[in-house]
PDB file of C-alpha atoms in Angstrom:
ATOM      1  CA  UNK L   3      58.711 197.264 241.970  1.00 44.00           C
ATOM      2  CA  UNK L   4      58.494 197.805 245.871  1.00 51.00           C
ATOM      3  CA  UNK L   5      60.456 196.356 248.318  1.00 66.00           C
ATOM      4  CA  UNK L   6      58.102 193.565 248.310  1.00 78.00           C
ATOM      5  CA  UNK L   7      59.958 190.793 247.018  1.00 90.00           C
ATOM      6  CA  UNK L   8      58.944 188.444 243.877  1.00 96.00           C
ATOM      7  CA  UNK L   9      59.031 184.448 244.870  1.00 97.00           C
ATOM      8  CA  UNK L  10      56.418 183.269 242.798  1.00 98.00           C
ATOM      9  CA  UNK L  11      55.037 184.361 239.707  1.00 98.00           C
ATOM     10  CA  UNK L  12      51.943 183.334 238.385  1.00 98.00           C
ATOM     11  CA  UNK L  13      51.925 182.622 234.200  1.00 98.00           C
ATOM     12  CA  UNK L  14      47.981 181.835 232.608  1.00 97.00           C
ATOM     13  CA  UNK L  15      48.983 180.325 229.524  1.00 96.00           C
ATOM     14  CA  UNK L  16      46.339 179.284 226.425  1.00 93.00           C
ATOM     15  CA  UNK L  17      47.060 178.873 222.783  1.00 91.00           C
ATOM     16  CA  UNK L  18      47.597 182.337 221.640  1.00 92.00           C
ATOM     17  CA  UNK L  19      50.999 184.438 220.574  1.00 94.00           C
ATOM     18  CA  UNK L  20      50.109 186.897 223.627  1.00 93.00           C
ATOM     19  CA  UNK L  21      50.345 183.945 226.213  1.00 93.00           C
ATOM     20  CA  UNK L  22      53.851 182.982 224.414  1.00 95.00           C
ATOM     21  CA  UNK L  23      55.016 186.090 224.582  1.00 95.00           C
ATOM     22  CA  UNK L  24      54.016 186.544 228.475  1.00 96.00           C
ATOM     23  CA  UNK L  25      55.828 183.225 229.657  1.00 97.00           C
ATOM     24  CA  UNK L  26      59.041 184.831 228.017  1.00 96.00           C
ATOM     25  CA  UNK L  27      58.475 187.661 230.287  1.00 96.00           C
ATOM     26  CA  UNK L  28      57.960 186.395 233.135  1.00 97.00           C
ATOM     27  CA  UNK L  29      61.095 183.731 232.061  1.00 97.00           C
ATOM     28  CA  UNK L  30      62.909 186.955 232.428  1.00 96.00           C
ATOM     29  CA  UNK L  31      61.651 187.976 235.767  1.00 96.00           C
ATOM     30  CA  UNK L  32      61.608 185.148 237.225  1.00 97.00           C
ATOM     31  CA  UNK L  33      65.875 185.227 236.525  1.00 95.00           C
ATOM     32  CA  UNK L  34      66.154 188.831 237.621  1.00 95.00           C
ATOM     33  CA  UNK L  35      63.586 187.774 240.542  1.00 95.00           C
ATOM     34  CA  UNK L  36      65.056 184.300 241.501  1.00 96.00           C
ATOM     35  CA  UNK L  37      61.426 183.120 241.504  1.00 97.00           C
ATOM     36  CA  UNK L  38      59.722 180.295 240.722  1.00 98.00           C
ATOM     37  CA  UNK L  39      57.342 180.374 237.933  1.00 98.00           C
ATOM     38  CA  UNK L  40      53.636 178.464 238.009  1.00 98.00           C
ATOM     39  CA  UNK L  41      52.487 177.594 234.395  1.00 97.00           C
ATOM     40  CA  UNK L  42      48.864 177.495 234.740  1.00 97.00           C
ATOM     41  CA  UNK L  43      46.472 176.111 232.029  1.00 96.00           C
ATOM     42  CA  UNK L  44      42.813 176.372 232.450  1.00 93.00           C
ATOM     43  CA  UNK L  45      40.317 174.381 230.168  1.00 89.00           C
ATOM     44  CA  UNK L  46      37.200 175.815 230.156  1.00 83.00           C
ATOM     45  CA  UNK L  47      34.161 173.970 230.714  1.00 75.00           C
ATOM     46  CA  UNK L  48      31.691 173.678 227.866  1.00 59.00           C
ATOM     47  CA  UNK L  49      28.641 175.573 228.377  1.00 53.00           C
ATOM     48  CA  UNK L  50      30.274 177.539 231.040  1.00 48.00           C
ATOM     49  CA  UNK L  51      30.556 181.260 230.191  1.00 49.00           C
ATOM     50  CA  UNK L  52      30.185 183.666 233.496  1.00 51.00           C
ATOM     51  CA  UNK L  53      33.030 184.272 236.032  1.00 50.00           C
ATOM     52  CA  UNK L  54      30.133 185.229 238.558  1.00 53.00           C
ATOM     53  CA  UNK L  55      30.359 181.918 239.931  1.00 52.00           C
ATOM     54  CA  UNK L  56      32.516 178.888 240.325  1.00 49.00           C
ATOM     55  CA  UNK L  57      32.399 174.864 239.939  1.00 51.00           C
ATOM     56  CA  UNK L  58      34.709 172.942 242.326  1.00 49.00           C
ATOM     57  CA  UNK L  59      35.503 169.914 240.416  1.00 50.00           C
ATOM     58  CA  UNK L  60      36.103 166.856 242.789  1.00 45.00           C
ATOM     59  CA  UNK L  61      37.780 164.781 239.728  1.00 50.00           C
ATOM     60  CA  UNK L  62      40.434 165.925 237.784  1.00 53.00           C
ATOM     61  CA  UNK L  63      40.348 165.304 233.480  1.00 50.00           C
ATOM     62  CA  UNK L  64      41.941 161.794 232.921  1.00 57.00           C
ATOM     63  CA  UNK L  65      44.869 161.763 230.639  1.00 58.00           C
ATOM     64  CA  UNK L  66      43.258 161.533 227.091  1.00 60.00           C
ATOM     65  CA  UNK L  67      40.153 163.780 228.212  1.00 72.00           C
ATOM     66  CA  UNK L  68      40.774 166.297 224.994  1.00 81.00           C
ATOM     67  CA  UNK L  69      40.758 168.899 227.373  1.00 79.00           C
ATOM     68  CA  UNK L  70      44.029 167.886 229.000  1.00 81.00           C
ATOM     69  CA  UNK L  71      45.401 166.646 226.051  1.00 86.00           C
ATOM     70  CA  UNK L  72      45.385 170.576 223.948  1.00 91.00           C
ATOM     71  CA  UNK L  73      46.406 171.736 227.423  1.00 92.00           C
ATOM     72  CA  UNK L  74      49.257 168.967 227.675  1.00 92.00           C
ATOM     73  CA  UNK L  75      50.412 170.345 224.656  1.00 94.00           C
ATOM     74  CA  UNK L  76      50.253 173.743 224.868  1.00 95.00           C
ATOM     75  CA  UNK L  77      52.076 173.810 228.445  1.00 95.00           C
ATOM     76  CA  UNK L  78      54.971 171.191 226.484  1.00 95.00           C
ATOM     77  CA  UNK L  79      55.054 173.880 223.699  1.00 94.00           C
ATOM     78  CA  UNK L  80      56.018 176.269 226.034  1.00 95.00           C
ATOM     79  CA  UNK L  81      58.280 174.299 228.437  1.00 93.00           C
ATOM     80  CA  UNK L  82      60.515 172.441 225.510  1.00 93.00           C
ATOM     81  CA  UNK L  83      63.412 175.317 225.429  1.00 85.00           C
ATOM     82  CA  UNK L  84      63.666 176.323 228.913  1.00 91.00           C
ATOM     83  CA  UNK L  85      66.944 178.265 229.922  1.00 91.00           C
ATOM     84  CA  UNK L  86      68.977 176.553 232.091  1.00 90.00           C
ATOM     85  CA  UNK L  87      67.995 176.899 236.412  1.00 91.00           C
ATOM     86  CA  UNK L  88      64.371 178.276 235.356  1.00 94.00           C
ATOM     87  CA  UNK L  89      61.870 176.613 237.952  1.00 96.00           C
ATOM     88  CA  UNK L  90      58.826 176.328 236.180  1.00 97.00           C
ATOM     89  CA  UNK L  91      55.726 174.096 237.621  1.00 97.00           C
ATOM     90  CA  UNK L  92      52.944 173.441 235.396  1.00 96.00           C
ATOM     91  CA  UNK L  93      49.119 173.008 235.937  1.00 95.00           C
ATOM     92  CA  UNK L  94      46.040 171.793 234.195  1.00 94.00           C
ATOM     93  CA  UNK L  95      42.782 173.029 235.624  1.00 92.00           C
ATOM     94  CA  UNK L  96      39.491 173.192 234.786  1.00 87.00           C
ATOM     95  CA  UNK L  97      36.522 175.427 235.321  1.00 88.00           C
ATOM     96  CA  UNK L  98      35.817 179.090 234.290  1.00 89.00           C
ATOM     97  CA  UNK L  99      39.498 180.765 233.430  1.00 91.00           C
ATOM     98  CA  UNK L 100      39.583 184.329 235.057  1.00 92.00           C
ATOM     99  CA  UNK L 101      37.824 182.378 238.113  1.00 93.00           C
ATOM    100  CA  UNK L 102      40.629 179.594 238.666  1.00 94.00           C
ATOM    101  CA  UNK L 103      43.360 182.301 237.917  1.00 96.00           C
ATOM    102  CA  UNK L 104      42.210 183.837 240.723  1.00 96.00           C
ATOM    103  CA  UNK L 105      41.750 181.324 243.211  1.00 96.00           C
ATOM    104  CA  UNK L 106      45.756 180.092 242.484  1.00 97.00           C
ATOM    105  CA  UNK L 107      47.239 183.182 242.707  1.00 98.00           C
ATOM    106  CA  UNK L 108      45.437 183.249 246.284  1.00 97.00           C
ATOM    107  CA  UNK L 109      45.892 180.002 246.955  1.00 97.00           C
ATOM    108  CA  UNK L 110      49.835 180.093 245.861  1.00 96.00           C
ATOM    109  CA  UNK L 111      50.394 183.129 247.623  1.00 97.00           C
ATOM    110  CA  UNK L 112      51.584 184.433 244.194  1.00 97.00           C
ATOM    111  CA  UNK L 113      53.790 187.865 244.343  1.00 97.00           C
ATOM    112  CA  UNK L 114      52.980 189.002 240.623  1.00 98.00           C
ATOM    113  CA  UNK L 115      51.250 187.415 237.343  1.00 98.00           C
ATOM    114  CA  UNK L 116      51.901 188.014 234.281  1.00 98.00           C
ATOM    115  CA  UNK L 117      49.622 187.033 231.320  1.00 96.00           C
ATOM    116  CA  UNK L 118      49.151 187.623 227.501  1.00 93.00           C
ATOM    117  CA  UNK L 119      45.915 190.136 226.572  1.00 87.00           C
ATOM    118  CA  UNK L 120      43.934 189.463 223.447  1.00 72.00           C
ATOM    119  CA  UNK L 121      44.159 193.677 222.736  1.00 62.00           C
ATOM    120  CA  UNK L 122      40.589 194.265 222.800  1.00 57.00           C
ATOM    121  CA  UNK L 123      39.814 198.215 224.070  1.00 55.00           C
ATOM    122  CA  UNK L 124      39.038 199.089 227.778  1.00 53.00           C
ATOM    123  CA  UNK L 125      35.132 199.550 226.851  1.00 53.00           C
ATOM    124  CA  UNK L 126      34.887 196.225 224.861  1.00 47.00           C
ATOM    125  CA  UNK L 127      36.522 194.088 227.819  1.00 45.00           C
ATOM    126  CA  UNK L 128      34.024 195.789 230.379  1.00 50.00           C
ATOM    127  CA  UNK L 129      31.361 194.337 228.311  1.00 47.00           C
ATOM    128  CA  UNK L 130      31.819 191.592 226.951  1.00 44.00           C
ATOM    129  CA  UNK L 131      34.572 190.596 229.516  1.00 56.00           C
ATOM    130  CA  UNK L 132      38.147 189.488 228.977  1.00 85.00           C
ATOM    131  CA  UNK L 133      40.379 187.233 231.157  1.00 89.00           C
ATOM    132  CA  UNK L 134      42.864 190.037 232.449  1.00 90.00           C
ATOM    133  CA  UNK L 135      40.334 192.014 232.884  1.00 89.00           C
ATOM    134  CA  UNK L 136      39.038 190.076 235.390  1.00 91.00           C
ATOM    135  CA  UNK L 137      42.244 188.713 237.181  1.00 94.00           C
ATOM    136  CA  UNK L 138      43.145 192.717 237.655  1.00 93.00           C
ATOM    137  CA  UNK L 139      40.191 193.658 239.132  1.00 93.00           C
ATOM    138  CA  UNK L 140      39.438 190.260 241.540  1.00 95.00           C
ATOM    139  CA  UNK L 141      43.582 189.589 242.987  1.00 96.00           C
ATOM    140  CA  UNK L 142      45.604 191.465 245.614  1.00 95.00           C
ATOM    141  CA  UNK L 143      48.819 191.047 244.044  1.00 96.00           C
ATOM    142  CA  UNK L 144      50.399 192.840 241.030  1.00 96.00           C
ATOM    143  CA  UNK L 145      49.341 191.900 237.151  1.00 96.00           C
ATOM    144  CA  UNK L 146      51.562 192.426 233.915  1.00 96.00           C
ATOM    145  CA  UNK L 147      49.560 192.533 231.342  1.00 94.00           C
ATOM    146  CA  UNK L 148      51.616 191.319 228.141  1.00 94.00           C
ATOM    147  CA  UNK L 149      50.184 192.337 224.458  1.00 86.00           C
TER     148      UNK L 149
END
């Protein structure tokens, strides 16, 4: 890394092993760092498939919207063995993933994220899309791509 320091790390999460594996990462960097760690879950919205554009959502999911609920326990998955002094603040958004990635890390001033990859080839992601390759191509700070 740069001088620049690392205060806030950004961590997508979903249900996959990748996403797992890239919150232990960042768990890591985050201790090396002494930075706080964002947890972000986003729930996409049915129906919704193209990061060209974005819905502002003026209510949040209640509780036992099944939405929040899979995200509830995928960020509790994550969170139940945390080492001891991690800071770690969680989120549950919804909208188009790659799009609300983007607009936290901007809007958290995050130094670095660091998120799981599904493995699909360079060629395949520029067609039919992928989440990271997105976020790489559409934020100003660094990305860790995790396999």
């Amino acid at each position: 890394m740069s001088e620049k320091e690392v205060k806030k790390i950004l961590v997508p999460v979903d249900s996959t092993k990748a996403s797992a594996r890239a919150f232990e990462y960042a768990l890591g960097l985050a201790k090396l760092f002494d930075a706080e760690i964002h947890l972000l879950y986003v729930a996409p919205i049915a129906g919704i498939t193209s990061s060209d554009y974005t819905i502002h959502m003026t209510k949040k999911p209640d509780d036992s919207s099944p939405l929040k609920l899979k995200g509830s326990a995928v960020l509790a998955g994550l969170m139940q063995n945390l080492p001891s002094g991690a800071r770690v603040k969680s989120d549950i958004l919804m909208g188009v993933p790659e799009v609300m990635i983007t607009l936290t890390a901007k809007d958290d001033e995050s130094d670095l994220i660091v998120m799981g990859t599904s493995g699909k080839g360079a060629i395949s992601s520029m067609i039919s899309g992928s989440v990271s390759y997105y976020t790489i191509h559409h934020v100003e700070c660094p990305v860790l791509v995790v396999k």
